[in-house]
Coordinates of C-alpha atoms in Angstrom, one line a residue:
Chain A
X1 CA 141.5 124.1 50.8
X2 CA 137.6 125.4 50.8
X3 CA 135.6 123.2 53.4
X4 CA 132.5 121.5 52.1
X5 CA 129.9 123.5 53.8
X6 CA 131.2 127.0 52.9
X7 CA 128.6 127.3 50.2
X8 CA 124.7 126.2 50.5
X9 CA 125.5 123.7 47.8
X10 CA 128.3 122.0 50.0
X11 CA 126.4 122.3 53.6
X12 CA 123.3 120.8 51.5
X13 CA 125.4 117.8 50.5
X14 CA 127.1 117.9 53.7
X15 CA 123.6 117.5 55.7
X16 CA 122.2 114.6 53.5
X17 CA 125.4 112.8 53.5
X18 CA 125.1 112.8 57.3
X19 CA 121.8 112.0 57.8
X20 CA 122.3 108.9 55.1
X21 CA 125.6 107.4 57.1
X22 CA 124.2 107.8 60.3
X23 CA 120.4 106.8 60.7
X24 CA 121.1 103.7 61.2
X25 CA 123.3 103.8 64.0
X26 CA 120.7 105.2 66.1
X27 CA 118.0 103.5 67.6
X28 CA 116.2 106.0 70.2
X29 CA 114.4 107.4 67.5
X30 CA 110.6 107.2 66.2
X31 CA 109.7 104.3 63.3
X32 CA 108.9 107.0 60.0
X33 CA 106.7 105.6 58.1
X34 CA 105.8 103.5 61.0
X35 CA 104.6 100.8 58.7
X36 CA 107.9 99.6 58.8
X37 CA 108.3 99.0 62.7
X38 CA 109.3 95.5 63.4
X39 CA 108.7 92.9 66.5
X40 CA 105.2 93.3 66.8
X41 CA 103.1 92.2 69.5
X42 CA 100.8 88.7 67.7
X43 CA 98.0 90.3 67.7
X44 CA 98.8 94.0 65.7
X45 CA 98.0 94.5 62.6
X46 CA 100.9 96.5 60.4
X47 CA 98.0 98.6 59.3
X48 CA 96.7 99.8 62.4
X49 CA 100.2 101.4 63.8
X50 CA 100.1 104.5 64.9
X51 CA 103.3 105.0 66.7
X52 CA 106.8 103.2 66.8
X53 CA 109.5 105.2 69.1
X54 CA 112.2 104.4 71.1
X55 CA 113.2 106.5 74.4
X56 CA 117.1 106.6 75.6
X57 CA 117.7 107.3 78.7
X58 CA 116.3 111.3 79.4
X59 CA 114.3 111.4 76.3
X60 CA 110.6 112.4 76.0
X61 CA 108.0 112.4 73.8
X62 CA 104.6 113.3 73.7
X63 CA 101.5 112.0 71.1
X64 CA 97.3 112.4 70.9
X65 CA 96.2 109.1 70.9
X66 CA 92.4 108.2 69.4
X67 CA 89.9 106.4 71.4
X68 CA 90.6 103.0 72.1
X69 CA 94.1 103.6 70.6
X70 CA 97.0 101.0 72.7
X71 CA 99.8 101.9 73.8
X72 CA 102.7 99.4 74.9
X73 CA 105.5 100.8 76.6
X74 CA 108.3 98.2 76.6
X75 CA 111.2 97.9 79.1
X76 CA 114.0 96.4 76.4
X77 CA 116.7 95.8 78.8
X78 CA 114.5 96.0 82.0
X79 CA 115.8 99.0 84.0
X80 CA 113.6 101.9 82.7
X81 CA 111.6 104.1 83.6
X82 CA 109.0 106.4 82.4
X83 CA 107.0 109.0 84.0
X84 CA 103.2 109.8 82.5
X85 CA 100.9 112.3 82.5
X86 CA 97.6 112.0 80.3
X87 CA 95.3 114.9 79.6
X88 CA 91.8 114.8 77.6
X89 CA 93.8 116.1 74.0
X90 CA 90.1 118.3 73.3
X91 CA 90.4 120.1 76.5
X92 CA 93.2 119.3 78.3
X93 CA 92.2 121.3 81.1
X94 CA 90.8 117.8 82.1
X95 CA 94.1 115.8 83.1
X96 CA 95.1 112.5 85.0
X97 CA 94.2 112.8 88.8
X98 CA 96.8 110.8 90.6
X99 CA 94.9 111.3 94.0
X100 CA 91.8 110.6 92.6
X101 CA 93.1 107.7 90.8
X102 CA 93.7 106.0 93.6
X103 CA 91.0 106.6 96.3
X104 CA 88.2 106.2 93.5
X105 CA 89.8 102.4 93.2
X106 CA 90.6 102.5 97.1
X107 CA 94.3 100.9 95.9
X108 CA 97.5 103.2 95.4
X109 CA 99.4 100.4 93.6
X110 CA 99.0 100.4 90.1
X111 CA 98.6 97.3 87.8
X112 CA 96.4 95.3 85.4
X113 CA 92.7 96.2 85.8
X114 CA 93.1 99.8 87.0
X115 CA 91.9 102.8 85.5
X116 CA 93.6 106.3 84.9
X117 CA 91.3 108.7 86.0
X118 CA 90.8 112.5 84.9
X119 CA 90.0 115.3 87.6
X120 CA 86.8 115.4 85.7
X121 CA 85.9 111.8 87.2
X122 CA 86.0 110.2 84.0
X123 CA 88.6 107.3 82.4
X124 CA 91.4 108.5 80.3
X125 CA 93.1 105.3 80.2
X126 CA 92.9 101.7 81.3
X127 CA 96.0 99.2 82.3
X128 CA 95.1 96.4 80.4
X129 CA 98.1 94.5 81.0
X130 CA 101.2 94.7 83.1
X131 CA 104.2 92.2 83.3
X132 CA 106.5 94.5 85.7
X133 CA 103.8 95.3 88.9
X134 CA 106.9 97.7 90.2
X135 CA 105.3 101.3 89.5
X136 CA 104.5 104.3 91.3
X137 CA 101.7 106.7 92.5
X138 CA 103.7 108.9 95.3
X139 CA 106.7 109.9 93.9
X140 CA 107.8 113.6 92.4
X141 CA 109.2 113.5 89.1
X142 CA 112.8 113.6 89.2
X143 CA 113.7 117.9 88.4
X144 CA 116.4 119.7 87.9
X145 CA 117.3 119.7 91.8
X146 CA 117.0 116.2 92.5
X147 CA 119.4 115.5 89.4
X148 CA 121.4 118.3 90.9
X149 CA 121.6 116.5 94.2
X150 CA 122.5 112.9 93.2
X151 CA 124.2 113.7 89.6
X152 CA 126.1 117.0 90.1
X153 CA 124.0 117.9 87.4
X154 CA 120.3 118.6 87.0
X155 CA 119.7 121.0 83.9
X156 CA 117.5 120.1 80.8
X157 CA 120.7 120.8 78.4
X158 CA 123.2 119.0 80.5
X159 CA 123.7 114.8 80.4
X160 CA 121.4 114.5 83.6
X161 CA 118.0 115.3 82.0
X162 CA 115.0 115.3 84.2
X163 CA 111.6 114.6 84.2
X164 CA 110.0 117.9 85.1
X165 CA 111.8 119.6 82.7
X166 CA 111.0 116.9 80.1
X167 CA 107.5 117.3 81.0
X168 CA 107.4 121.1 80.5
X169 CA 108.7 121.1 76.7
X170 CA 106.6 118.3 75.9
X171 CA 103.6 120.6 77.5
X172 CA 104.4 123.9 76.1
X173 CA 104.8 122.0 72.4
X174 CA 100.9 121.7 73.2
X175 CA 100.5 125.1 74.4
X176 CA 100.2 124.1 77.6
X177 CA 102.9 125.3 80.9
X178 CA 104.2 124.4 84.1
X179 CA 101.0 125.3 85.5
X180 CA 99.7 122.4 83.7
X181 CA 101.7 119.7 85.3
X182 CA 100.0 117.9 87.5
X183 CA 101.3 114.8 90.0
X184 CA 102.5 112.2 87.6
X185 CA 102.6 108.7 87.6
X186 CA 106.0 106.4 86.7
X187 CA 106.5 102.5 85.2
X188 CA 108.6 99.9 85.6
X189 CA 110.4 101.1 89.2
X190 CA 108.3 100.2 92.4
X191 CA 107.2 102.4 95.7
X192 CA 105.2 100.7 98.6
X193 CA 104.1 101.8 101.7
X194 CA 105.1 100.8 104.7
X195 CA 103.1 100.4 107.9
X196 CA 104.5 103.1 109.3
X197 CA 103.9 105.2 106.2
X198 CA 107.5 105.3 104.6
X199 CA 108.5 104.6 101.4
X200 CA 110.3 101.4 100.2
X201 CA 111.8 102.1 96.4
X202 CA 111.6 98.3 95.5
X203 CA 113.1 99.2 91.8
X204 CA 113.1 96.9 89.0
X205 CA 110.9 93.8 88.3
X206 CA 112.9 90.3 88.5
X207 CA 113.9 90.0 84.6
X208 CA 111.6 88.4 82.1
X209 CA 112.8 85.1 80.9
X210 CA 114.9 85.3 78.0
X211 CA 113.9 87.1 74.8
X212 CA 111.2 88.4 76.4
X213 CA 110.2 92.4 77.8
X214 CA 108.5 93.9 80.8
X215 CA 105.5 96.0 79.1
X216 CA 102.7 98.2 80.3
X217 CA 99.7 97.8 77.7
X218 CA 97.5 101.0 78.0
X219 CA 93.9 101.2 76.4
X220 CA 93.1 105.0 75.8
X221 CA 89.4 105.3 76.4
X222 CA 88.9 109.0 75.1
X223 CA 91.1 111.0 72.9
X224 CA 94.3 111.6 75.1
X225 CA 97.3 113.7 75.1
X226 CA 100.3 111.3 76.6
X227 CA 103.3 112.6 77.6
X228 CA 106.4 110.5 78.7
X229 CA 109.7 111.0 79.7
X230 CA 112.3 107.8 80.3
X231 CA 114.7 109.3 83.7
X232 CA 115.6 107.8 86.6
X233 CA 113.9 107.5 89.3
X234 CA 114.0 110.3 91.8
X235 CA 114.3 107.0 94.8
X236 CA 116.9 105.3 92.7
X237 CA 119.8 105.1 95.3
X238 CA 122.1 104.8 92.5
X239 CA 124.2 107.5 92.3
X240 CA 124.9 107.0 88.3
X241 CA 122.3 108.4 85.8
X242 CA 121.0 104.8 85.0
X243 CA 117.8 104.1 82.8
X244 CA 117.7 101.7 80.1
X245 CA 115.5 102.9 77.1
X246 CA 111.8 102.3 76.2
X247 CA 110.0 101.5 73.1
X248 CA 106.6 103.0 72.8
X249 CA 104.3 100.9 70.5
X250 CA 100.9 102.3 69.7
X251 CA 98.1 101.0 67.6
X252 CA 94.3 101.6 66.5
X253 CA 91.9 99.6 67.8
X254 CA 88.0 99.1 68.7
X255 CA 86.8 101.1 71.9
X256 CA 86.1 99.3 74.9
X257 CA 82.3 97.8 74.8
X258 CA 79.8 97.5 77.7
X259 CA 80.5 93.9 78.2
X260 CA 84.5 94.7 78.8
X261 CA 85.9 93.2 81.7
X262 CA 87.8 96.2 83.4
X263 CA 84.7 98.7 82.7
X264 CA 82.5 96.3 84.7
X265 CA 85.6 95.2 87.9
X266 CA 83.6 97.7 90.1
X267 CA 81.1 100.2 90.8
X268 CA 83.3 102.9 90.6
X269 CA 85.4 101.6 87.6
X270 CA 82.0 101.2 86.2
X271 CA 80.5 104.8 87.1
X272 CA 84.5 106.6 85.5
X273 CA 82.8 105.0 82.2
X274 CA 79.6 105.3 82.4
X275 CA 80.6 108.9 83.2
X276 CA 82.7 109.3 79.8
X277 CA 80.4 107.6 77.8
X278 CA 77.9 110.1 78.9
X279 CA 80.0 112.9 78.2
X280 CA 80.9 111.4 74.5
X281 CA 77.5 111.4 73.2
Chain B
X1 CA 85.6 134.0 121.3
X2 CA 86.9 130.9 123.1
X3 CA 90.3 131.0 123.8
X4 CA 92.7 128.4 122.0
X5 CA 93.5 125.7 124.3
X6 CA 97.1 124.5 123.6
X7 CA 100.6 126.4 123.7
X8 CA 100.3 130.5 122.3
X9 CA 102.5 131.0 119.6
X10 CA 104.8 134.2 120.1
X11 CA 103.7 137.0 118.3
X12 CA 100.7 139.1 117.7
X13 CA 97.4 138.1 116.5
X14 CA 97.1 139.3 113.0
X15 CA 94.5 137.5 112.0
X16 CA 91.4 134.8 113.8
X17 CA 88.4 133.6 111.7
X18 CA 86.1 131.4 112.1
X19 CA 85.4 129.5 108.8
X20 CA 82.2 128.0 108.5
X21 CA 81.0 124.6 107.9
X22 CA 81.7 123.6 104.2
X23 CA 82.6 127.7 103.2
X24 CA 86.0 128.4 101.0
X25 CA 88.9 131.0 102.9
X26 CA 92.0 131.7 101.5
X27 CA 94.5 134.4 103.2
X28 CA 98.3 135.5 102.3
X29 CA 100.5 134.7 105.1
X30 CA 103.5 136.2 105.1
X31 CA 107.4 134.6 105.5
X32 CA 107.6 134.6 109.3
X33 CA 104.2 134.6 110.2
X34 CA 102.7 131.4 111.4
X35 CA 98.4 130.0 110.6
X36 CA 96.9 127.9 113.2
X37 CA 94.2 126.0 111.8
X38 CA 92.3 124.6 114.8
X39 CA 89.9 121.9 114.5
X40 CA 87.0 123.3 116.8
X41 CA 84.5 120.1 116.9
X42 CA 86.6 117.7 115.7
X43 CA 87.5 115.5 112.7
X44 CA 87.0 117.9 110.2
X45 CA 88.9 117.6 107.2
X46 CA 90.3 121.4 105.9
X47 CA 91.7 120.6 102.6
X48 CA 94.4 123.0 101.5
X49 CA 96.4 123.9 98.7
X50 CA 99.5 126.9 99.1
X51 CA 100.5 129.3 95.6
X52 CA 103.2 131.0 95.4
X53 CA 101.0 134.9 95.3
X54 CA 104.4 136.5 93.4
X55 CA 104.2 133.4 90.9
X56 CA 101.1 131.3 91.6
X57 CA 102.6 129.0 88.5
X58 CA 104.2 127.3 91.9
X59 CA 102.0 125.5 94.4
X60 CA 102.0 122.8 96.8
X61 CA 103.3 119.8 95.4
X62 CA 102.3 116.4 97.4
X63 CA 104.6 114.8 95.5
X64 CA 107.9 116.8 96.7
X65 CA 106.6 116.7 99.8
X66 CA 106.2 113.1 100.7
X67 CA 109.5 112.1 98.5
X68 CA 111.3 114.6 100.3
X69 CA 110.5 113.3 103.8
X70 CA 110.2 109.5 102.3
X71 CA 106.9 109.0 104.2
X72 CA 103.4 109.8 103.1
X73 CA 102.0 111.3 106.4
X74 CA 102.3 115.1 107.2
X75 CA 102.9 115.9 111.0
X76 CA 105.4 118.3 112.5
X77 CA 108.7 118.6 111.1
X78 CA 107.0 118.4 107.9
X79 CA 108.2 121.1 105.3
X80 CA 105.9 121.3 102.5
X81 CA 108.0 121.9 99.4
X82 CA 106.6 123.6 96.2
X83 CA 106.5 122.3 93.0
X84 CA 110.2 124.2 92.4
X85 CA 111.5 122.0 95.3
X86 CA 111.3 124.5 97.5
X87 CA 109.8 125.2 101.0
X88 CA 106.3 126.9 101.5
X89 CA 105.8 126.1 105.0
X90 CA 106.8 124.1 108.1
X91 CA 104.8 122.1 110.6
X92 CA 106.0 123.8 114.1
X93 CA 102.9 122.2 116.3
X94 CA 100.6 119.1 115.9
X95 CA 98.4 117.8 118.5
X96 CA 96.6 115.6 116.1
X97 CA 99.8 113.7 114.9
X98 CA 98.4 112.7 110.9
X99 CA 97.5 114.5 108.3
X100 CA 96.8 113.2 104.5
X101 CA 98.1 114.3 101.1
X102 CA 97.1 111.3 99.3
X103 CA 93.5 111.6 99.0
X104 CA 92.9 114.9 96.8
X105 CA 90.1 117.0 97.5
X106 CA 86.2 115.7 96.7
X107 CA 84.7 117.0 93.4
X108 CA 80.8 116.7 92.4
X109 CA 82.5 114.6 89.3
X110 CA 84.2 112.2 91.8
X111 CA 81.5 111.4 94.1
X112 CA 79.6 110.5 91.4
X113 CA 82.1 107.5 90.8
X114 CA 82.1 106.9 94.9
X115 CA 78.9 107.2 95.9
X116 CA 76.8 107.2 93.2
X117 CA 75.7 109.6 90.5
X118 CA 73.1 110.5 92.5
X119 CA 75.5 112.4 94.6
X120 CA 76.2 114.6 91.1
X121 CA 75.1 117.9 92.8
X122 CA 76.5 117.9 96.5
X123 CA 78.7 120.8 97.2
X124 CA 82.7 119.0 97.2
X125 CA 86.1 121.1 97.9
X126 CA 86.8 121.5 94.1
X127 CA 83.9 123.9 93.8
X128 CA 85.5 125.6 97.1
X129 CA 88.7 125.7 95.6
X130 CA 87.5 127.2 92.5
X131 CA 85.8 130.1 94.0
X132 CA 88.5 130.9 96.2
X133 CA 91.7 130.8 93.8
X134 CA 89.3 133.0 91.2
X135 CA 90.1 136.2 92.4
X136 CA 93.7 135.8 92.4
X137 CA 93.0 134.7 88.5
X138 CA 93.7 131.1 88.9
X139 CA 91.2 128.9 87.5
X140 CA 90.8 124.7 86.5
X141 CA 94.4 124.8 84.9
X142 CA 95.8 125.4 88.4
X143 CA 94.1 123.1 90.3
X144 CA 96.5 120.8 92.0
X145 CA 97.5 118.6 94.6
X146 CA 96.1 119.3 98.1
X147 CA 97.1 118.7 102.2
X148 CA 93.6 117.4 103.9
X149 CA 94.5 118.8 107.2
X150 CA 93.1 116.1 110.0
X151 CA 92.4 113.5 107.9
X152 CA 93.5 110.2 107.8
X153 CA 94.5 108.3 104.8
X154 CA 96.0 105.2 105.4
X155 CA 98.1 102.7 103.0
X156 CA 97.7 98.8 103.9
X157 CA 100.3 96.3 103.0
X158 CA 98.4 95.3 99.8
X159 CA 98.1 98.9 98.4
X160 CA 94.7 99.8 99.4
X161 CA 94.0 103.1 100.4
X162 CA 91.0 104.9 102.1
X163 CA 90.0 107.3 104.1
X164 CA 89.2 106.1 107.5
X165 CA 88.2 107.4 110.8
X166 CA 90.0 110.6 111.5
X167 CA 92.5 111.0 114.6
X168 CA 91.3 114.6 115.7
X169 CA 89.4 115.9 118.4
X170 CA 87.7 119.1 119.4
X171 CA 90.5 121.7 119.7
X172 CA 93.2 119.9 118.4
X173 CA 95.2 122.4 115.9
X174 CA 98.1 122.5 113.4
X175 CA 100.7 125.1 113.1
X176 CA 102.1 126.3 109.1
X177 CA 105.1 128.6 109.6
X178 CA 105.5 130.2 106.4
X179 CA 108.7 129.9 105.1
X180 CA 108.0 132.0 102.1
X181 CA 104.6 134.3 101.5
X182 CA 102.5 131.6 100.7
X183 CA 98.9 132.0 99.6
X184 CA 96.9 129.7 101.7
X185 CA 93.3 128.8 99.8
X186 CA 91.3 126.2 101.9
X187 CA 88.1 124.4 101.8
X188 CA 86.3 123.4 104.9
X189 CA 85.3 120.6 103.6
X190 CA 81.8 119.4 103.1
X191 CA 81.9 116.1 102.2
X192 CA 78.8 113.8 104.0
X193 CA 79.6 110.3 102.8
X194 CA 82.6 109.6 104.2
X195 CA 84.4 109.7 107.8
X196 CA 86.8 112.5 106.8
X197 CA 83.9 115.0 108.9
X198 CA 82.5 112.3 110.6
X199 CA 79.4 113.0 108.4
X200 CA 79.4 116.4 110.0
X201 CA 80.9 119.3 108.2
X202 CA 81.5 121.6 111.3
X203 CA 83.8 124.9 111.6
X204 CA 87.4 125.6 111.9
X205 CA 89.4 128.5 113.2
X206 CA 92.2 130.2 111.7
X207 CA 94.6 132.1 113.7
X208 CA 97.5 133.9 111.6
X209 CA 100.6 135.1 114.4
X210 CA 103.3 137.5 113.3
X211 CA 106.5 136.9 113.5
X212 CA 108.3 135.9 116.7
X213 CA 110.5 138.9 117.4

């Protein structure tokens, strides 16, 4: 008997039948047209989505956002987390400064009110809301090694994706490299200092009441590159690959005004704005 | 030149500068070889970032380095890991006890948000850093994460970070055995409105010792 695909007619037929019996199954995957994404925050508008995508765990994906441009990440099943880096998408030489992110606003716990700022001392990105309050500023990336270590298995190809490696495709897809990777940041699995300057990996948030999600609302205040990838967490002491998946939810909206609240929380929160602004005219 | 107070590192003296107050230095020390940097007037911050000269696309990564030793604070014992995971150098001496790799190095664009855009064109260790990674034909794109040698960069239960009062004194020095040839680029740093020079850029001394044997 001839197999289906052993003409182009057949492996045509062959291709759309799959991709017709099986979409559906799968839900890691972005919303295309994304007018059609569903459970929306109250206060979105169909017609301003930008982005609907899930993340499994070890997926990535990366997406220019426009100015004032939101971007929810949602923790479905509350056990994810997603590592960030944010670059200015006109010259992404400029990119997130962890270090400076957190001495500018004298607090190396992220959460509602604080800024994401560039290496260029300007705002890429505000927190504008934050149900979890378990992130992280210290942390590597989990890489190939560390997955290596706890998983048996580390490489990009295998079951045990990591971040770094995640991070690196989604940069060269920009034409950017490893060079290019600066410290990150990660959501949704908590690192604190302790007095005697250790680390405690405090994990998870305490789960939302029912029907309801851990999110991370981001405001983009310039035109950003965002790149995310959903692993583990290099201090997760499990020794299972374990990371629930992520839905990222972006929208258009207005750019933050003079009178906004987190623009005007401090002098220094003021001055990253005042700084962009400047540099936008 | 003033003898180095403190214990002599075996090996001969292949190297001893003096870097000025606020001036940019950058050296190749070689696997085996070990850099003193000695803090000659005290609490002066050297900020400090290591390449990789064979493949400069890795560098010193603050992040390995602190999640590999699951605490936040570089003293000896320390191995600073590169942004492949692996080590650059080792901390083989500390009479100072602390150093940071939290705090980045200053920039004229974040002093502005600090202290004021008034402090827009003070000299900062970005511009430092620029100049001396240039001739190895590194630029903005490899600008990274940094050690602030003698500095002191606390984290308080609540999260808040600063940079406080430093714990060094004249003479007090840190020794980087290089586990690999590691390109060393530092700036003395010149920063006046904080403690991290106790509003006093002043100079360091670097020392590079060859191998033990």
């Amino acid at each position: 008997m001839t197999s289906t695909t052993a003409t182009t007619h057949g492996a045509k037929e062959h291709a759309r039948a799959k991709a017709a019996r099986e979409a559906a199954a799968v839900t890691a995957k972005p919303t295309i047209p994304v007018s059609e994404a569903t459970n929306l925050p109250a206060a979105v508008e169909r017609d301003d989505l930008v982005w609907d995508e899930t993340l499994a765990a070890g997926d990535y994906a990366s997406r220019v956002l426009e100015r004032g441009s939101r971007l929810r990440i949602e923790d479905i099943e509350g056990d994810a987390c997603v590592s960030l880096l944010v670059y200015s998408a006109d010259a992404p030489a400029e990119r997130l400064n962890v270090a400076d992110t957190v001495k500018v606003q004298w607090q190396a716990y992220l959460g509602a009110g604080a800024l994401l700022l560039s290496d260029m001392g300007r705002v890429l990105m505000s927190i504008t809301e934050d149900t979890s309050g378990r992130h992280d500023t210290f942390s590597a990336p989990s890489s190939a090694w560390s997955n290596q270590r706890k998983y048996g298995q580390g490489d990009n190809h295998g079951p045990f994706p990591n971040a770094r490696d995640r991070f690196q495709l989604a940069l060269a897809k920009h034409g950017l490299s490893r060079r290019d990777i600066p410290p990150s940041i990660s959501f949704f699995q908590g690192v604190t200092v302790e007095p005697d300057g250790s680390f405690r990996f405090t994990g998870a948030a305490p789960a939302c009441s029912e029907g309801r999600r851990h999110f991370v609302e981001l405001r983009a205040e310039t035109r950003v590159l965002v790149v995310l990838a959903n692993t583990p967490h290099v201090l997760d002491p499990r020794t299972t690959y374990e990371v629930s998946p992520v839905r990222l939810l972006a929208w258009r909206a207005a750019a933050t005004t003079a009178d906004d609240k987190i623009r005007n929380s401090s002098p220094e929160r003021l001055r990253a704005f005042e700084s962009l602004e400047d540099h936008l005219l | 030149m003033k003898t180095v107070e403190g214990e002599a590192v075996a090996g001969v003296v292949a190297l001893d500068v003096v870097v000025e107050a606020r001036a940019p230095w950058s050296h190749v020390v070689r696997a085996g070889e070990t850099l003193r940097i000695v803090d000659l007037a005290g609490n002066q911050a050297v900020d400090c970032i290591l390449y990789n000269p064979h493949d400069t696309d890795e560098r010193y990564s603050a992040q390995e380095t602190v999640t590999a030793q699951g605490n936040i604070f570089l003293t000896t014992g320390t191995t600073l890991l590169s942004t492949e995971g692996r080590a650059m150098m080792t901390i083989t001496a500390d009479t100072c006890g602390r150093h940071d790799t939290l705090g980045g190095a200053c920039s004229c664009e974040s002093n502005a948000l600090r202290y004021g855009h008034h402090t827009r064109h003070q000299h900062a260790c970005v511009e430092n850093f620029l100049l001396a990674i240039a001739p190895y034909g590194m630029g903005k794109r490899d600008m990274t994460s940094n050690i602030n040698w003698f500095m002191n960069v606390p984290v308080e239960a609540d999260g808040s970070l600063g940079i406080v009062d430093g714990l060094s004194a004249p003479g007090k020095y840190v020794d980087l055995r290089a586990d690999m040839d590691t390109l060393v680029a530092v700036s003395n740093c010149p920063q006046i409105n904080n403690p991290c020079n106790a509003f006093n850029p002043t100079p360091v001394r670097m020392i590079v010792y060859g191998p033990a044997s």
